[in-house]
Amino acid sequence: GHIQLARAAQTLLASHPSSASPSVPSFSPLVLFEISTSNADKGMTERSALMPRFSQFASLSSALLVLTRAPLFLEKARIFPHSCFLIGADTAKRLLQPKYYETAEREGGGKGGRDALLLALNEIRMQGCRFIVGGRKVKGSDGKADFLTLEAVLEEARPLALPPSVLEMFLGLS
């Protein structure tokens, strides 16, 4: 699971120095696992549900586990600037859905939807953050198991007409 993905991402970063933040010199990436107590779709996570998630990282000695209340990647980027976030393709798909940015309009922050999505992704980019995206098994529309990739996520997001500066923030992990 997560540990194997982190190792693969470290290898990818070591072989693609340009995939690290452009404003940060080449480095050996520190692995930090972040668990948020707040979820954009589900609200606050019960304490009893957090313990099993913590336990999967108990044996690690070369990585850190951090608990936050940051449900959105814009907030995570502000907390952890110059980071490469390792996410599954299912999370990348949600990250590129305008519905998660509609609160900006309700909170008096201006336009919601696609415009707010682009503003948020631009701020994440300005924080020096990128995304490494691993493929993920998901349930297809026919109910059968399917494998979702970054390429499929970006193809589905094509109607958003994402600019190259946003697309360059994503690196697929095969």
mmCIF file of C-alpha atoms in Angstrom, residues 35 50-59 65:
data_model
loop_
_atom_site.group_PDB
_atom_site.id
_atom_site.type_symbol
_atom_site.label_atom_id
_atom_site.label_comp_id
_atom_site.label_asym_id
_atom_site.label_seq_id
_atom_site.Cartn_x
_atom_site.Cartn_y
_atom_site.Cartn_z
ATOM 1 C CA ILE A 35 -3.615 11.930 7.883
ATOM 2 C CA LEU A 50 -8.062 6.991 12.940
ATOM 3 C CA MET A 51 -6.336 4.326 15.032
ATOM 4 C CA PRO A 52 -6.278 1.617 12.318
ATOM 5 C CA ARG A 53 -4.918 4.205 9.881
ATOM 6 C CA PHE A 54 -2.128 5.101 12.328
ATOM 7 C CA SER A 55 -1.205 1.473 12.937
ATOM 8 C CA GLN A 56 -0.201 0.824 9.312
ATOM 9 C CA PHE A 57 2.699 3.260 9.817
ATOM 10 C CA ALA A 58 3.783 2.056 13.278
ATOM 11 C CA SER A 59 6.787 0.077 12.045
ATOM 12 C CA LEU A 65 3.391 10.645 10.410
#
